[in-house]
Each structure stands twice: as C-alpha cells, then as structure tokens.
C-alpha cells in the first residue's frame, strides 16, 4: 500500500518543512496537485515550487497536473524533479464520448515524453468520465488515478460510487496481465481507505487526514492498518 500525503493540505508558508515532516512520518510518496484555474476552478503552484521542494526531501514526487493542455508544461515539471506525472484524459480528449473517441495523438506523445525522461506516467479520470476512457492507453501506463471527488479543492466528501470504476479497472488490469498502480484521491480517511483497497486500489492520496492530524506518523500508520 502506497500512502501519498497531498501537499494541498499543507501549511503553504512552510512547504519545505511540511514535505520533510511527511517523509519523517513514514509517507511513501508526496502528492503535488498542480491547478491552473482553467481545467479546475482553483490555482495552486507551478514547476518552480516543485523544483524548490526537491532538495527538501527524498520522497517520490507524484505530480498531478490538473491543467489544460499539459503538454505545454511537461518538460518543466520533469526538469523540476517530478518522479511521476499524472495527466487528465479530459484535458486532452473529449473523454465523455468514451473509449471510441480516444484516437488523437496527444496522449501518446505525452506518455512517451514522460517515459523518455525516465519517469512514470499516469492518467486520471474525473468522476463524470467513464473508466473505459483510459483503457486504450493501459499498456503505456504505470498508474491510473481514479478521482473520488471532483478535482479542484481539498476536504471534499468521498464519493463511494467511484469504487465501481476502481473494480472495473482492476479487473481489466488483471485480464491483460499488466502491472499498473491504481490510485484514489479525494476524501481518503480511516473510514474510506478500507473500501477503496477492497475495490482494488493500492495507492492512496490523503490530505487533511494526515496534515491536519495531531500526529502525522500515527495518522499514516492508522491509514495503513485500515487499508490492510
């Protein structure tokens, strides 16, 4: 089980210290949400913050690009220190049309560019997007992120209806004999992580449940126990 605290819930006046605190607390990854105010109705930070944080911790940097046309900034984030980059399928295609519409070349070029840099590549789907939208790209992916809230803001309630997507995705990964991580992000707490794990998820993004806990190390340990 991979626990990835979301920096979105950190104290933004002390980001370097917060990143190190998560490492010392036993986190596996650090999840960095990048928002552009266009693809989602919020703005966070860019590649310069990722670059500034890179010397502060040895944690795996899981960069989630909630931005339109992510190809414009891939090189910047790769150079800044991202270990994995997640892009939204909706940012490159009309994913609402389903897998049949996934015929454009931008997704393939972006995934190839990430892998050429020696990093891991992932795609994400919003709650309203069918999970089948990522199926044409599974052989190219290291991870798929299933959003369990609408992307854009932290602290939202977990959408249990998204677990059917997780199960369908896990079944497809098994059917194809692939080795792909399934990540869930949104409303992950002690009370929700277990059902997400049972559905087939193995990487969990948690924000307020960790950063706002009195003891981050204990909070991460509790999440691990609840997921097992």
Coordinates of C-alpha atoms in Angstrom, one line a residue:
X1 CA 0.0 0.0 0.0
X2 CA 1.3 3.4 -1.0
X3 CA 0.4 6.4 1.2
X4 CA 0.8 9.7 -0.6
X5 CA 0.0 12.8 1.5
X6 CA -1.4 15.7 -0.6
X7 CA 0.6 18.9 -0.2
X8 CA -2.6 20.7 -1.0
X9 CA -3.4 20.4 2.7
X10 CA 0.0 21.6 4.0
X11 CA 0.9 24.9 5.5
X12 CA 1.9 26.8 2.4
X13 CA 4.1 29.1 4.4
X14 CA 6.3 26.2 5.4
X15 CA 6.2 23.8 2.4
X16 CA 9.8 22.6 2.7
X17 CA 9.3 21.7 6.3
X18 CA 6.0 20.1 5.6
X19 CA 7.5 17.9 2.9
X20 CA 10.2 16.8 5.3
X21 CA 7.6 16.2 8.0
X22 CA 5.8 13.8 5.8
X23 CA 9.0 11.9 5.0
X24 CA 9.8 11.5 8.7
X25 CA 6.2 10.5 9.4
X26 CA 6.6 7.5 7.1
X27 CA 4.9 8.6 3.9
X28 CA 5.8 6.7 0.7
X29 CA 5.2 9.5 -1.8
X30 CA 4.4 13.2 -1.8
X31 CA 1.4 14.1 -3.9
X32 CA 1.6 17.6 -5.6
X33 CA -1.6 19.0 -7.0
X34 CA -1.0 21.5 -9.8
X35 CA -4.1 23.5 -10.8
X36 CA -4.4 26.2 -13.4
X37 CA -7.7 27.9 -12.6
X38 CA -9.0 26.7 -16.0
X39 CA -9.2 23.0 -16.1
X40 CA -10.3 23.2 -12.4
X41 CA -11.6 26.2 -10.6
X42 CA -8.6 26.7 -8.4
X43 CA -4.9 27.8 -8.6
X44 CA -2.1 26.2 -6.6
X45 CA 1.5 26.3 -7.8
X46 CA 3.8 25.6 -10.7
X47 CA 7.1 23.8 -11.5
X48 CA 9.2 26.4 -9.6
X49 CA 7.6 25.2 -6.3
X50 CA 8.3 21.5 -7.2
X51 CA 11.9 22.5 -8.0
X52 CA 12.3 24.4 -4.7
X53 CA 10.9 21.4 -2.8
X54 CA 13.1 18.8 -4.4
X55 CA 16.2 19.3 -2.2
X56 CA 14.0 19.3 0.9
X57 CA 13.0 15.6 0.8
X58 CA 13.9 12.3 -0.8
X59 CA 10.2 11.3 -1.1
X60 CA 8.9 10.2 -4.5
X61 CA 7.3 13.3 -6.1
X62 CA 3.8 12.3 -7.5
X63 CA 2.8 15.3 -9.6
X64 CA -0.8 15.6 -10.5
X65 CA -1.4 18.0 -13.4
X66 CA -5.0 19.3 -13.2
X67 CA -4.3 21.7 -16.1
X68 CA -5.5 22.2 -19.7
X69 CA -3.0 21.1 -22.4
X70 CA -0.5 19.5 -20.1
X71 CA 2.0 19.0 -22.9
X72 CA 2.9 22.7 -22.6
X73 CA 4.5 22.2 -19.2
X74 CA 5.7 18.5 -19.2
X75 CA 9.3 19.4 -19.7
X76 CA 9.3 22.0 -16.9
X77 CA 7.9 19.6 -14.4
X78 CA 10.2 16.8 -15.5
X79 CA 13.2 19.0 -15.0
X80 CA 11.9 20.3 -11.7
X81 CA 12.1 16.9 -10.1
X82 CA 8.8 15.1 -10.7
X83 CA 9.2 11.3 -10.4
X84 CA 5.7 10.6 -11.8
X85 CA 3.3 12.8 -13.8
X86 CA -0.4 12.3 -13.9
X87 CA -2.4 14.0 -16.6
X88 CA -6.2 14.1 -17.0
X89 CA -7.6 12.3 -20.0
X90 CA -10.2 15.0 -20.2
X91 CA -7.5 17.7 -20.7
X92 CA -6.5 16.0 -24.0
X93 CA -9.7 14.4 -25.3
X94 CA -13.5 14.6 -25.1
X95 CA -13.5 11.6 -22.7
X96 CA -17.2 11.9 -22.2
X97 CA -17.6 10.2 -25.6
X98 CA -16.0 7.1 -24.2
X99 CA -13.0 5.0 -25.4
X100 CA -14.1 5.2 -29.0
X101 CA -13.1 8.9 -29.1
X102 CA -9.6 8.3 -27.8
X103 CA -7.9 8.3 -31.2
X104 CA -5.9 11.5 -31.0
X105 CA -2.1 11.5 -30.8
X106 CA -1.5 14.0 -27.9
X107 CA -1.9 11.4 -25.2
X108 CA 0.6 9.0 -26.8
X109 CA 3.1 11.8 -27.3
X110 CA 2.8 13.0 -23.7
X111 CA 3.2 9.5 -22.3
X112 CA 6.2 8.8 -24.5
X113 CA 7.8 12.1 -23.4
X114 CA 7.4 11.2 -19.8
X115 CA 8.9 7.8 -20.2
X116 CA 11.7 9.1 -22.4
X117 CA 12.7 11.2 -19.4
X118 CA 12.9 8.0 -17.3
X119 CA 9.8 8.9 -15.2
X120 CA 6.5 7.2 -14.5
X121 CA 3.4 8.2 -16.5
X122 CA -0.2 8.1 -15.3
X123 CA -3.7 9.2 -16.5
X124 CA -6.6 10.3 -14.4
X125 CA -10.4 10.4 -14.8
X126 CA -12.8 12.8 -13.1
X127 CA -16.0 11.4 -11.5
X128 CA -18.1 12.0 -14.6
X129 CA -15.7 10.3 -17.0
X130 CA -16.1 6.5 -17.7
X131 CA -13.1 4.5 -16.6
X132 CA -13.1 2.9 -20.1
X133 CA -11.6 6.2 -21.4
X134 CA -8.2 5.1 -20.2
X135 CA -8.4 1.5 -21.4
X136 CA -6.7 2.2 -24.8
X137 CA -3.6 3.5 -23.0
X138 CA -3.2 0.9 -20.3
X139 CA -0.1 -0.7 -21.9
X140 CA 1.6 2.7 -21.7
X141 CA 0.7 3.5 -18.1
X142 CA 2.4 3.0 -14.8
X143 CA -0.6 4.2 -12.8
X144 CA -4.3 5.3 -13.2
X145 CA -5.8 7.8 -10.8
X146 CA -9.5 7.5 -10.1
X147 CA -10.7 10.7 -8.6
X148 CA -13.1 10.1 -5.7
X149 CA -14.1 13.8 -5.5
X150 CA -14.4 16.5 -8.1
X151 CA -10.9 17.8 -8.6
X152 CA -10.1 21.4 -7.6
X153 CA -10.4 21.6 -3.8
X154 CA -9.4 19.6 -0.8
X155 CA -11.6 18.5 2.1
X156 CA -14.4 17.1 0.0
X157 CA -16.5 14.1 0.9
X158 CA -15.6 10.7 -0.5
X159 CA -17.7 9.6 -3.5
X160 CA -18.3 5.8 -2.9
X161 CA -19.9 5.5 -6.3
X162 CA -16.4 5.8 -7.8
X163 CA -15.4 2.4 -6.4
X164 CA -17.1 0.6 -9.3
X165 CA -14.6 2.3 -11.5
X166 CA -11.7 1.0 -9.4
X167 CA -13.1 -2.5 -9.5
X168 CA -13.6 -2.4 -13.3
X169 CA -10.1 -1.1 -13.8
X170 CA -8.5 -3.7 -11.5
X171 CA -10.3 -6.4 -13.4
X172 CA -9.1 -5.1 -16.8
X173 CA -5.5 -4.8 -15.5
X174 CA -5.7 -8.4 -14.3
X175 CA -7.3 -9.6 -17.6
X176 CA -4.4 -8.0 -19.5
X177 CA -1.7 -9.2 -17.0
X178 CA -0.4 -5.7 -16.5
X179 CA 1.4 -4.2 -13.6
X180 CA -0.4 -0.9 -13.0
X181 CA -0.9 1.0 -9.8
X182 CA -4.5 2.2 -9.1
X183 CA -4.5 5.4 -7.1
X184 CA -7.5 7.1 -5.5
X185 CA -7.7 10.7 -4.4
X186 CA -10.4 12.5 -2.5
X187 CA -11.9 12.0 0.9
X188 CA -9.5 9.3 1.9
X189 CA -9.7 8.7 5.6
X190 CA -9.6 5.8 8.0
X191 CA -13.2 5.1 7.3
X192 CA -12.9 5.1 3.5
X193 CA -9.5 3.7 2.7
X194 CA -10.5 0.1 3.5
X195 CA -13.4 0.0 1.0
X196 CA -11.1 1.6 -1.6
X197 CA -8.4 -1.0 -1.0
X198 CA -11.0 -3.8 -1.2
X199 CA -12.2 -2.4 -4.6
X200 CA -8.7 -2.7 -5.9
X201 CA -6.8 0.5 -5.1
X202 CA -3.2 0.3 -3.9
X203 CA -2.2 3.9 -3.7
X204 CA -4.0 6.4 -1.5
X205 CA -3.8 10.2 -1.6
X206 CA -4.8 11.7 1.7
X207 CA -4.7 15.4 2.6
X208 CA -6.4 16.7 5.7
X209 CA -6.5 13.2 7.3
X210 CA -2.7 13.4 7.6
X211 CA -1.7 17.1 7.5
X212 CA -4.4 18.1 10.0
X213 CA -3.8 15.2 12.4
X214 CA -2.1 16.0 15.6
X215 CA 0.5 13.2 14.9
X216 CA 1.2 12.7 11.2
X217 CA 3.2 9.5 11.8
X218 CA 0.3 8.0 13.8
X219 CA -2.2 9.1 11.1
X220 CA -0.3 7.4 8.3
X221 CA 0.1 4.2 10.4
X222 CA -3.7 4.2 11.1
X223 CA -4.4 4.5 7.3
X224 CA -2.1 1.6 6.6
X225 CA -3.8 -0.6 9.2
X226 CA -7.3 0.4 7.9
X227 CA -6.3 -0.4 4.3
X228 CA -4.9 -3.9 5.1

